[in-house]
């Protein structure tokens, strides 16, 4: 996957783990937040899996026995944990997870530009327009200058009314 492609979540799920491990955010950025989270988890799992496989294949025998022992211990722990907790990470309810993610991301997200600004048409004197054009270099400079000028004007007006 040298080029970024817009992949569906089903395509990512059906991929070989080796292929999945080399995906980048560009390949799944277009998905909705729940699917993007699922894709990210699948990719992380795929990236971890080859390392574990390589360690087992390239490692010495002591590592293999330790891995087998820890697997047996983990099986016993899993049985005990499942008895204690009815829910496990493998059986995550993605519907409730999606709701939680949506609530948290909506509260934390930065408001979009068009949510905080409105377009308006005004007449500007030609001499001021030329200076404004010459001064504005980067994107957003004109908006920033006009907003600052209006703020200064309204502060001045408010201070005159207070006197």
PDB file of C-alpha atoms in Angstrom:
ATOM      1  CA  UNK A   1       0.000   0.000   0.000  1.00  0.00           C
ATOM      2  CA  UNK A   2       2.476   2.640  -1.077  1.00  0.00           C
ATOM      3  CA  UNK A   3      -0.247   5.070  -2.114  1.00  0.00           C
ATOM      4  CA  UNK A   4      -2.974   6.047   0.302  1.00  0.00           C
ATOM      5  CA  UNK A   5      -6.357   4.716  -0.699  1.00  0.00           C
ATOM      6  CA  UNK A   6      -9.760   5.227   0.854  1.00  0.00           C
ATOM      7  CA  UNK A   7     -10.512   1.824   2.315  1.00  0.00           C
ATOM      8  CA  UNK A   8     -13.794   0.667   3.799  1.00  0.00           C
ATOM      9  CA  UNK A   9     -13.741  -0.900   7.255  1.00  0.00           C
ATOM     10  CA  UNK A  10     -14.781  -4.259   5.756  1.00  0.00           C
ATOM     11  CA  UNK A  11     -11.765  -4.130   3.423  1.00  0.00           C
ATOM     12  CA  UNK A  12      -9.445  -3.455   6.350  1.00  0.00           C
ATOM     13  CA  UNK A  13     -10.975  -6.350   8.318  1.00  0.00           C
ATOM     14  CA  UNK A  14     -10.477  -8.732   5.376  1.00  0.00           C
ATOM     15  CA  UNK A  15      -6.833  -7.785   4.860  1.00  0.00           C
ATOM     16  CA  UNK A  16      -3.922  -9.978   5.767  1.00  0.00           C
ATOM     17  CA  UNK A  17      -2.408  -8.732   9.059  1.00  0.00           C
ATOM     18  CA  UNK A  18       0.891  -7.983   7.318  1.00  0.00           C
ATOM     19  CA  UNK A  19      -0.886  -5.722   4.815  1.00  0.00           C
ATOM     20  CA  UNK A  20      -2.999  -4.179   7.552  1.00  0.00           C
ATOM     21  CA  UNK A  21       0.059  -3.342   9.660  1.00  0.00           C
ATOM     22  CA  UNK A  22       1.444  -0.974   7.009  1.00  0.00           C
ATOM     23  CA  UNK A  23      -1.714   1.096   6.588  1.00  0.00           C
ATOM     24  CA  UNK A  24      -1.513   4.767   7.457  1.00  0.00           C
ATOM     25  CA  UNK A  25      -4.114   7.145   8.836  1.00  0.00           C
ATOM     26  CA  UNK A  26      -4.668   8.492   5.318  1.00  0.00           C
ATOM     27  CA  UNK A  27      -6.111   5.106   4.322  1.00  0.00           C
ATOM     28  CA  UNK A  28      -8.934   5.283   6.897  1.00  0.00           C
ATOM     29  CA  UNK A  29      -9.184   8.988   7.768  1.00  0.00           C
ATOM     30  CA  UNK A  30     -12.373   9.373   5.704  1.00  0.00           C
ATOM     31  CA  UNK A  31     -14.320   6.862   7.857  1.00  0.00           C
ATOM     32  CA  UNK A  32     -16.724   8.006  10.561  1.00  0.00           C
ATOM     33  CA  UNK A  33     -15.346   8.195  14.098  1.00  0.00           C
ATOM     34  CA  UNK A  34     -16.523   4.744  15.210  1.00  0.00           C
ATOM     35  CA  UNK A  35     -15.199   2.984  12.110  1.00  0.00           C
ATOM     36  CA  UNK A  36     -11.970   4.989  12.304  1.00  0.00           C
ATOM     37  CA  UNK A  37     -11.475   3.821  15.902  1.00  0.00           C
ATOM     38  CA  UNK A  38     -12.135   0.213  14.907  1.00  0.00           C
ATOM     39  CA  UNK A  39      -9.702   0.490  11.982  1.00  0.00           C
ATOM     40  CA  UNK A  40      -7.056   1.988  14.249  1.00  0.00           C
ATOM     41  CA  UNK A  41      -7.438  -0.900  16.705  1.00  0.00           C
ATOM     42  CA  UNK A  42      -7.215  -3.477  13.915  1.00  0.00           C
ATOM     43  CA  UNK A  43      -4.046  -1.856  12.597  1.00  0.00           C
ATOM     44  CA  UNK A  44      -2.482  -1.682  16.062  1.00  0.00           C
ATOM     45  CA  UNK A  45      -3.237  -5.360  16.624  1.00  0.00           C
ATOM     46  CA  UNK A  46      -1.731  -6.235  13.250  1.00  0.00           C
ATOM     47  CA  UNK A  47       1.390  -4.217  14.045  1.00  0.00           C
ATOM     48  CA  UNK A  48       1.841  -6.035  17.352  1.00  0.00           C
ATOM     49  CA  UNK A  49       1.149  -9.503  15.935  1.00  0.00           C
ATOM     50  CA  UNK A  50       4.136  -9.711  13.521  1.00  0.00           C
ATOM     51  CA  UNK A  51       6.503  -8.657  16.322  1.00  0.00           C
ATOM     52  CA  UNK A  52       5.213 -11.391  18.589  1.00  0.00           C
ATOM     53  CA  UNK A  53       5.427 -13.939  15.753  1.00  0.00           C
ATOM     54  CA  UNK A  54       8.988 -12.872  14.898  1.00  0.00           C
ATOM     55  CA  UNK A  55      10.027 -13.049  18.555  1.00  0.00           C
ATOM     56  CA  UNK A  56       8.695 -16.579  18.788  1.00  0.00           C
ATOM     57  CA  UNK A  57      10.324 -17.690  15.548  1.00  0.00           C
ATOM     58  CA  UNK A  58      13.686 -15.941  16.058  1.00  0.00           C
ATOM     59  CA  UNK A  59      13.943 -16.181  19.838  1.00  0.00           C
ATOM     60  CA  UNK A  60      15.672 -18.907  21.757  1.00  0.00           C
ATOM     61  CA  UNK A  61      13.833 -21.830  23.343  1.00  0.00           C
ATOM     62  CA  UNK A  62      13.742 -20.220  26.793  1.00  0.00           C
ATOM     63  CA  UNK A  63      11.600 -17.457  25.400  1.00  0.00           C
ATOM     64  CA  UNK A  64       9.253 -20.007  23.870  1.00  0.00           C
ATOM     65  CA  UNK A  65       8.754 -21.865  27.140  1.00  0.00           C
ATOM     66  CA  UNK A  66       8.201 -18.591  28.983  1.00  0.00           C
ATOM     67  CA  UNK A  67       5.612 -17.590  26.416  1.00  0.00           C
ATOM     68  CA  UNK A  68       3.859 -20.954  26.754  1.00  0.00           C
ATOM     69  CA  UNK A  69       3.893 -20.728  30.534  1.00  0.00           C
ATOM     70  CA  UNK A  70       2.518 -17.207  30.466  1.00  0.00           C
ATOM     71  CA  UNK A  71      -0.197 -18.308  28.028  1.00  0.00           C
ATOM     72  CA  UNK A  72      -1.255 -21.062  30.448  1.00  0.00           C
ATOM     73  CA  UNK A  73      -1.257 -18.577  33.341  1.00  0.00           C
ATOM     74  CA  UNK A  74      -3.214 -16.092  31.252  1.00  0.00           C
ATOM     75  CA  UNK A  75      -5.821 -18.750  30.424  1.00  0.00           C
ATOM     76  CA  UNK A  76      -6.392 -19.368  34.137  1.00  0.00           C
ATOM     77  CA  UNK A  77      -6.507 -15.641  34.832  1.00  0.00           C
ATOM     78  CA  UNK A  78      -8.963 -15.122  31.975  1.00  0.00           C
ATOM     79  CA  UNK A  79     -11.289 -17.792  33.327  1.00  0.00           C
ATOM     80  CA  UNK A  80     -11.189 -16.186  36.762  1.00  0.00           C
ATOM     81  CA  UNK A  81     -11.656 -12.677  35.386  1.00  0.00           C
ATOM     82  CA  UNK A  82     -14.600 -13.736  33.222  1.00  0.00           C
ATOM     83  CA  UNK A  83     -16.225 -15.296  36.234  1.00  0.00           C
ATOM     84  CA  UNK A  84     -15.781 -12.023  38.139  1.00  0.00           C
ATOM     85  CA  UNK A  85     -16.742  -9.726  35.268  1.00  0.00           C
ATOM     86  CA  UNK A  86     -19.474 -10.570  32.821  1.00  0.00           C
ATOM     87  CA  UNK A  87     -17.990  -8.198  30.232  1.00  0.00           C
ATOM     88  CA  UNK A  88     -14.547  -8.458  28.668  1.00  0.00           C
ATOM     89  CA  UNK A  89     -12.576  -6.341  26.199  1.00  0.00           C
ATOM     90  CA  UNK A  90     -13.148  -8.895  23.439  1.00  0.00           C
ATOM     91  CA  UNK A  91     -16.925  -8.508  23.767  1.00  0.00           C
ATOM     92  CA  UNK A  92     -16.979  -4.713  23.696  1.00  0.00           C
ATOM     93  CA  UNK A  93     -20.347  -3.229  22.802  1.00  0.00           C
ATOM     94  CA  UNK A  94     -19.375  -0.930  19.942  1.00  0.00           C
ATOM     95  CA  UNK A  95     -22.744   0.824  20.019  1.00  0.00           C
ATOM     96  CA  UNK A  96     -22.218   2.141  23.559  1.00  0.00           C
ATOM     97  CA  UNK A  97     -18.561   2.823  22.774  1.00  0.00           C
ATOM     98  CA  UNK A  98     -19.618   4.928  19.786  1.00  0.00           C
ATOM     99  CA  UNK A  99     -21.992   6.970  21.944  1.00  0.00           C
ATOM    100  CA  UNK A 100     -19.275   7.590  24.542  1.00  0.00           C
ATOM    101  CA  UNK A 101     -16.753   8.583  21.877  1.00  0.00           C
ATOM    102  CA  UNK A 102     -19.245  10.887  20.187  1.00  0.00           C
ATOM    103  CA  UNK A 103     -20.081  12.634  23.473  1.00  0.00           C
ATOM    104  CA  UNK A 104     -16.440  13.056  24.480  1.00  0.00           C
ATOM    105  CA  UNK A 105     -15.281  14.226  21.053  1.00  0.00           C
ATOM    106  CA  UNK A 106     -18.179  16.680  20.731  1.00  0.00           C
ATOM    107  CA  UNK A 107     -17.294  18.221  24.083  1.00  0.00           C
ATOM    108  CA  UNK A 108     -13.550  18.427  23.321  1.00  0.00           C
ATOM    109  CA  UNK A 109     -13.546  19.358  19.647  1.00  0.00           C
ATOM    110  CA  UNK A 110     -12.509  22.786  18.505  1.00  0.00           C
ATOM    111  CA  UNK A 111     -15.426  24.671  16.924  1.00  0.00           C
ATOM    112  CA  UNK A 112     -15.249  24.930  13.148  1.00  0.00           C
ATOM    113  CA  UNK A 113     -14.485  28.282  11.551  1.00  0.00           C
ATOM    114  CA  UNK A 114     -17.951  28.635  10.053  1.00  0.00           C
ATOM    115  CA  UNK A 115     -19.469  28.011  13.500  1.00  0.00           C
ATOM    116  CA  UNK A 116     -17.604  30.988  14.976  1.00  0.00           C
ATOM    117  CA  UNK A 117     -17.613  33.351  11.976  1.00  0.00           C
ATOM    118  CA  UNK A 118     -20.165  34.671   9.479  1.00  0.00           C
ATOM    119  CA  UNK A 119     -19.672  36.001   5.973  1.00  0.00           C
ATOM    120  CA  UNK A 120     -20.715  39.602   5.293  1.00  0.00           C
ATOM    121  CA  UNK A 121     -20.310  42.005   2.390  1.00  0.00           C
ATOM    122  CA  UNK A 122     -19.184  45.560   3.028  1.00  0.00           C
ATOM    123  CA  UNK A 123     -17.954  48.493   0.994  1.00  0.00           C
ATOM    124  CA  UNK A 124     -14.345  49.498   1.692  1.00  0.00           C
ATOM    125  CA  UNK A 125     -12.674  52.636   0.452  1.00  0.00           C
ATOM    126  CA  UNK A 126     -10.268  51.908  -2.402  1.00  0.00           C
ATOM    127  CA  UNK A 127      -7.210  53.318  -0.612  1.00  0.00           C
ATOM    128  CA  UNK A 128      -7.898  51.185   2.495  1.00  0.00           C
ATOM    129  CA  UNK A 129      -8.546  48.094   0.363  1.00  0.00           C
ATOM    130  CA  UNK A 130      -5.175  48.516  -1.385  1.00  0.00           C
ATOM    131  CA  UNK A 131      -3.329  48.810   1.930  1.00  0.00           C
ATOM    132  CA  UNK A 132      -5.239  45.803   3.303  1.00  0.00           C
ATOM    133  CA  UNK A 133      -4.324  43.747   0.232  1.00  0.00           C
ATOM    134  CA  UNK A 134      -0.651  44.720   0.524  1.00  0.00           C
ATOM    135  CA  UNK A 135      -0.509  43.918   4.250  1.00  0.00           C
ATOM    136  CA  UNK A 136      -2.259  40.539   4.054  1.00  0.00           C
ATOM    137  CA  UNK A 137       0.235  37.803   3.262  1.00  0.00           C
ATOM    138  CA  UNK A 138      -1.071  34.619   4.843  1.00  0.00           C
ATOM    139  CA  UNK A 139      -4.479  33.014   4.701  1.00  0.00           C
ATOM    140  CA  UNK A 140      -6.758  34.529   7.344  1.00  0.00           C
ATOM    141  CA  UNK A 141      -4.876  37.816   7.696  1.00  0.00           C
ATOM    142  CA  UNK A 142      -7.726  39.881   6.254  1.00  0.00           C
ATOM    143  CA  UNK A 143     -10.274  38.288   8.619  1.00  0.00           C
ATOM    144  CA  UNK A 144      -7.993  38.807  11.620  1.00  0.00           C
ATOM    145  CA  UNK A 145      -7.297  42.471  10.770  1.00  0.00           C
ATOM    146  CA  UNK A 146     -10.965  43.316  10.182  1.00  0.00           C
ATOM    147  CA  UNK A 147     -12.027  41.569  13.416  1.00  0.00           C
ATOM    148  CA  UNK A 148      -9.310  43.347  15.436  1.00  0.00           C
ATOM    149  CA  UNK A 149     -10.322  46.702  13.934  1.00  0.00           C
ATOM    150  CA  UNK A 150     -13.972  46.100  14.834  1.00  0.00           C
ATOM    151  CA  UNK A 151     -13.026  45.041  18.381  1.00  0.00           C
ATOM    152  CA  UNK A 152     -10.941  48.198  18.824  1.00  0.00           C
ATOM    153  CA  UNK A 153     -13.793  50.344  17.465  1.00  0.00           C
ATOM    154  CA  UNK A 154     -16.379  48.800  19.816  1.00  0.00           C
ATOM    155  CA  UNK A 155     -14.050  49.079  22.846  1.00  0.00           C
ATOM    156  CA  UNK A 156     -13.482  52.766  22.014  1.00  0.00           C
ATOM    157  CA  UNK A 157     -17.237  53.279  21.609  1.00  0.00           C
ATOM    158  CA  UNK A 158     -17.946  51.546  24.931  1.00  0.00           C
ATOM    159  CA  UNK A 159     -15.349  53.632  26.777  1.00  0.00           C
ATOM    160  CA  UNK A 160     -16.856  56.846  25.310  1.00  0.00           C
ATOM    161  CA  UNK A 161     -20.329  55.794  26.502  1.00  0.00           C
ATOM    162  CA  UNK A 162     -19.012  55.087  30.028  1.00  0.00           C
ATOM    163  CA  UNK A 163     -17.616  58.621  30.385  1.00  0.00           C
TER     164      UNK A 163
END
